[in-house]
mmCIF file of C-alpha atoms in Angstrom:
data_model
loop_
_atom_site.group_PDB
_atom_site.id
_atom_site.type_symbol
_atom_site.label_atom_id
_atom_site.label_comp_id
_atom_site.label_asym_id
_atom_site.label_seq_id
_atom_site.Cartn_x
_atom_site.Cartn_y
_atom_site.Cartn_z
ATOM 1 C CA LEU A 1 10.550 111.001 27.917
ATOM 2 C CA LEU A 2 12.958 108.038 27.237
ATOM 3 C CA SER A 3 10.215 105.308 26.809
ATOM 4 C CA THR A 4 10.561 102.947 24.050
ATOM 5 C CA HIS A 5 7.218 104.388 22.455
ATOM 6 C CA TYR A 6 8.603 108.104 22.551
ATOM 7 C CA LEU A 7 12.009 107.268 21.381
ATOM 8 C CA PHE A 8 10.236 105.120 18.423
ATOM 9 C CA SER A 9 7.945 108.066 17.543
ATOM 10 C CA ILE A 10 10.741 110.622 17.359
ATOM 11 C CA ARG A 11 12.539 108.024 14.961
ATOM 12 C CA ILE A 12 9.206 107.597 12.817
ATOM 13 C CA LEU A 13 8.860 111.459 12.697
ATOM 14 C CA LEU A 14 12.382 112.167 11.435
ATOM 15 C CA THR A 15 11.751 109.526 8.947
ATOM 16 C CA VAL A 16 8.573 110.893 7.796
ATOM 17 C CA LEU A 17 10.087 114.400 7.936
ATOM 18 C CA GLY A 18 13.014 113.340 5.819
ATOM 19 C CA ALA A 19 10.688 111.748 3.331
ATOM 20 C CA ILE A 20 8.715 114.909 3.064
ATOM 21 C CA ILE A 21 11.926 117.243 2.658
ATOM 22 C CA THR A 22 13.369 114.718 0.164
ATOM 23 C CA TYR A 23 9.966 114.778 -1.856
ATOM 24 C CA ALA A 24 9.969 118.792 -1.726
ATOM 25 C CA TYR A 25 13.219 119.753 -1.925
ATOM 26 C CA ALA A 26 15.297 116.943 -3.509
ATOM 27 C CA ASP A 27 18.260 118.894 -4.259
ATOM 28 C CA ALA A 28 18.941 119.898 -0.507
ATOM 29 C CA SER A 29 17.766 116.505 1.135
ATOM 30 C CA HIS A 30 21.190 115.021 1.559
ATOM 31 C CA TYR A 31 21.889 117.907 4.236
ATOM 32 C CA PHE A 32 18.736 116.859 6.235
ATOM 33 C CA TRP A 33 20.087 113.001 6.112
ATOM 34 C CA LEU A 34 23.508 114.138 7.366
ATOM 35 C CA ILE A 35 22.163 116.222 9.985
ATOM 36 C CA SER A 36 19.845 113.377 10.941
ATOM 37 C CA LEU A 37 22.599 110.788 11.304
ATOM 38 C CA PRO A 38 23.697 112.287 14.589
ATOM 39 C CA LEU A 39 20.117 112.680 15.846
ATOM 40 C CA PHE A 40 19.370 109.032 15.235
ATOM 41 C CA ALA A 41 22.812 108.221 16.845
ATOM 42 C CA SER A 42 21.819 110.208 19.935
ATOM 43 C CA LEU A 43 18.440 108.611 20.051
ATOM 44 C CA GLU A 44 20.423 105.104 19.978
ATOM 45 C CA LEU A 45 23.160 105.932 22.280
ATOM 46 C CA LEU A 46 21.435 108.260 25.209
ATOM 47 C CA PRO A 47 19.124 105.578 26.548
ATOM 48 C CA TYR A 48 21.771 103.011 27.172
ATOM 49 C CA TYR A 49 24.170 105.893 28.461
ATOM 50 C CA LEU A 50 21.628 107.088 31.023
ATOM 51 C CA LYS A 51 20.892 103.493 32.247
ATOM 52 C CA VAL A 52 24.464 102.585 33.266
ATOM 53 C CA ASN A 53 23.524 99.091 34.182
ATOM 54 C CA SER A 54 21.748 98.065 31.273
ATOM 55 C CA ILE A 55 24.895 97.315 28.977
ATOM 56 C CA THR A 56 28.460 96.958 29.862
ATOM 57 C CA HIS A 57 31.189 99.517 29.236
ATOM 58 C CA GLN A 58 32.623 97.578 26.177
ATOM 59 C CA GLN A 59 29.206 97.426 24.691
ATOM 60 C CA HIS A 60 28.738 101.064 25.073
ATOM 61 C CA ARG A 61 32.214 101.859 23.528
ATOM 62 C CA GLU A 62 31.213 99.691 20.700
ATOM 63 C CA ASN A 63 28.178 101.414 20.003
ATOM 64 C CA ILE A 64 29.990 104.918 20.089
ATOM 65 C CA LEU A 65 32.591 103.468 17.767
ATOM 66 C CA ARG A 66 30.002 102.210 15.296
ATOM 67 C CA TRP A 67 27.984 105.410 15.043
ATOM 68 C CA LEU A 68 31.342 107.409 14.948
ATOM 69 C CA GLY A 69 32.222 105.265 12.018
ATOM 70 C CA GLY A 70 29.125 105.886 10.206
ATOM 71 C CA LEU A 71 29.425 109.875 10.705
ATOM 72 C CA ILE A 72 32.902 109.463 9.340
ATOM 73 C CA SER A 73 31.793 107.462 6.200
ATOM 74 C CA ALA A 74 29.036 109.977 5.853
ATOM 75 C CA PHE A 75 31.482 112.846 5.709
ATOM 76 C CA PHE A 76 33.553 110.765 3.400
ATOM 77 C CA VAL A 77 30.343 110.791 1.062
ATOM 78 C CA PHE A 78 30.085 114.302 1.398
ATOM 79 C CA PHE A 79 33.523 115.054 0.360
ATOM 80 C CA LEU A 80 32.904 112.915 -2.926
ATOM 81 C CA TYR A 81 29.877 115.184 -3.424
ATOM 82 C CA TRP A 82 31.721 118.332 -2.758
ATOM 83 C CA ASP A 83 34.335 117.113 -5.121
ATOM 84 C CA GLY A 84 31.728 116.809 -7.747
ATOM 85 C CA ARG A 85 32.040 113.009 -7.985
ATOM 86 C CA LEU A 86 28.478 112.542 -6.904
ATOM 87 C CA PHE A 87 25.126 114.299 -7.476
ATOM 88 C CA HIS A 88 23.085 115.269 -4.478
ATOM 89 C CA GLU A 89 20.533 112.461 -5.258
ATOM 90 C CA GLU A 90 23.043 109.870 -4.824
ATOM 91 C CA THR A 91 24.454 111.564 -1.961
ATOM 92 C CA ALA A 92 21.178 111.516 -0.061
ATOM 93 C CA LEU A 93 20.375 107.959 -1.160
ATOM 94 C CA ILE A 94 23.841 106.784 0.126
ATOM 95 C CA ILE A 95 23.618 108.506 3.445
ATOM 96 C CA LEU A 96 20.195 107.201 4.045
ATOM 97 C CA PHE A 97 21.250 103.762 3.236
ATOM 98 C CA LEU A 98 23.983 104.225 5.778
ATOM 99 C CA LEU A 99 21.606 105.345 8.270
ATOM 100 C CA ALA A 100 19.347 102.567 7.824
ATOM 101 C CA PHE A 101 22.127 100.018 7.981
ATOM 102 C CA LEU A 102 23.492 101.584 11.192
ATOM 103 C CA LEU A 103 19.945 101.205 12.739
ATOM 104 C CA TYR A 104 20.317 97.479 11.436
ATOM 105 C CA LEU A 105 23.448 96.933 13.150
ATOM 106 C CA ASP A 106 21.898 98.167 16.311
ATOM 107 C CA CYS A 107 18.657 96.050 15.953
ATOM 108 C CA LEU A 108 21.112 92.932 15.460
ATOM 109 C CA LYS A 109 22.569 93.748 18.890
ATOM 110 C CA GLN A 110 19.295 94.417 20.695
ATOM 111 C CA PRO A 111 16.208 93.423 18.618
ATOM 112 C CA THR A 112 13.091 94.802 19.240
ATOM 113 C CA MET A 113 9.959 95.031 17.130
ATOM 114 C CA ARG A 114 10.158 98.894 17.282
ATOM 115 C CA SER A 115 13.672 99.168 15.962
ATOM 116 C CA ALA A 116 13.021 96.605 13.227
ATOM 117 C CA PHE A 117 10.085 98.575 12.175
ATOM 118 C CA VAL A 118 12.272 101.752 11.765
ATOM 119 C CA VAL A 119 14.835 99.882 9.789
ATOM 120 C CA CYS A 120 12.187 98.500 7.611
ATOM 121 C CA LEU A 121 10.716 101.925 7.114
ATOM 122 C CA LEU A 122 14.039 103.516 6.183
ATOM 123 C CA PHE A 123 14.899 100.745 3.691
ATOM 124 C CA LEU A 124 11.472 101.047 2.206
ATOM 125 C CA LEU A 125 12.127 104.826 1.817
ATOM 126 C CA ASP A 126 15.451 104.171 0.430
ATOM 127 C CA LEU A 127 13.981 101.556 -2.247
ATOM 128 C CA LEU A 128 11.049 104.064 -2.964
ATOM 129 C CA LEU A 129 13.601 106.921 -3.623
ATOM 130 C CA THR A 130 15.762 104.565 -5.762
ATOM 131 C CA PHE A 131 13.523 102.829 -8.258
ATOM 132 C CA THR A 132 10.233 104.759 -8.359
ATOM 133 C CA ASP A 133 8.857 108.289 -7.726
ATOM 134 C CA LEU A 134 8.605 108.549 -3.999
ATOM 135 C CA SER A 135 4.942 107.628 -2.840
ATOM 136 C CA ILE A 136 4.892 109.945 0.264
ATOM 137 C CA GLY A 137 1.221 108.705 0.921
ATOM 138 C CA LEU A 138 2.094 105.156 1.508
ATOM 139 C CA LEU A 139 5.017 105.804 3.611
ATOM 140 C CA ILE A 140 2.940 108.173 5.902
ATOM 141 C CA ILE A 141 0.326 105.496 6.236
ATOM 142 C CA VAL A 142 2.860 102.641 7.244
ATOM 143 C CA ALA A 143 4.527 105.146 9.676
ATOM 144 C CA VAL A 144 1.062 106.065 11.367
ATOM 145 C CA VAL A 145 0.086 102.397 11.543
ATOM 146 C CA GLY A 146 3.488 101.659 13.046
ATOM 147 C CA VAL A 147 3.118 104.621 15.716
ATOM 148 C CA VAL A 148 -0.535 103.626 16.549
ATOM 149 C CA TRP A 149 0.714 100.041 17.185
ATOM 150 C CA SER A 150 3.383 101.187 19.372
ATOM 151 C CA HIS A 151 1.047 103.307 21.295
ATOM 152 C CA ILE A 152 -1.376 100.257 21.689
ATOM 153 C CA ASP A 153 1.601 98.173 22.789
ATOM 154 C CA GLN A 154 2.790 100.655 25.155
ATOM 155 C CA SER A 155 -0.621 101.172 26.781
ATOM 156 C CA LYS A 156 -1.163 97.432 27.023
ATOM 157 C CA HIS A 157 2.254 97.191 28.668
ATOM 158 C CA ILE A 158 1.423 99.985 31.362
ATOM 159 C CA SER A 159 -1.881 98.485 32.138
ATOM 160 C CA LYS A 160 0.031 95.092 32.991
ATOM 161 C CA LEU A 161 2.253 97.028 35.251
ATOM 162 C CA ILE A 162 -0.893 98.851 37.002
ATOM 163 C CA LYS A 163 -2.423 95.477 37.631
ATOM 164 C CA VAL A 164 0.460 93.781 39.194
#
């Protein structure tokens, strides 16, 4: 269950679910993005934590501190929202941007096509929410294409392992 395809599919599902919630319930979408921040963090940290030999203890500590800093930043944004200095739309956009930026930083450390795709999809969602009305259909089509590509890539990888 911790294969790169499944983790990628879960990230895409969370992104599309967030887009649908943002489209349907814009006034409450900032709560979803705040909840999704620890979910994305666990999806990033858990596989490396379970594979102890894949990264050093120092790298794991840096990853945890980066995501913890992102969570603290998100709570700071929420304090501004609760204080009345931000509206719910801006709060959701800032937290979504923070999430995309944290994933981008992880992608720089260990670049893969799947992580780059999720980052691009999150930035695309943030841009669509910022500058236009949300085109949910376009985002879902792009997400489905990404999941299908990931499945095909995973199948090719498995078939190479079986032939060897």
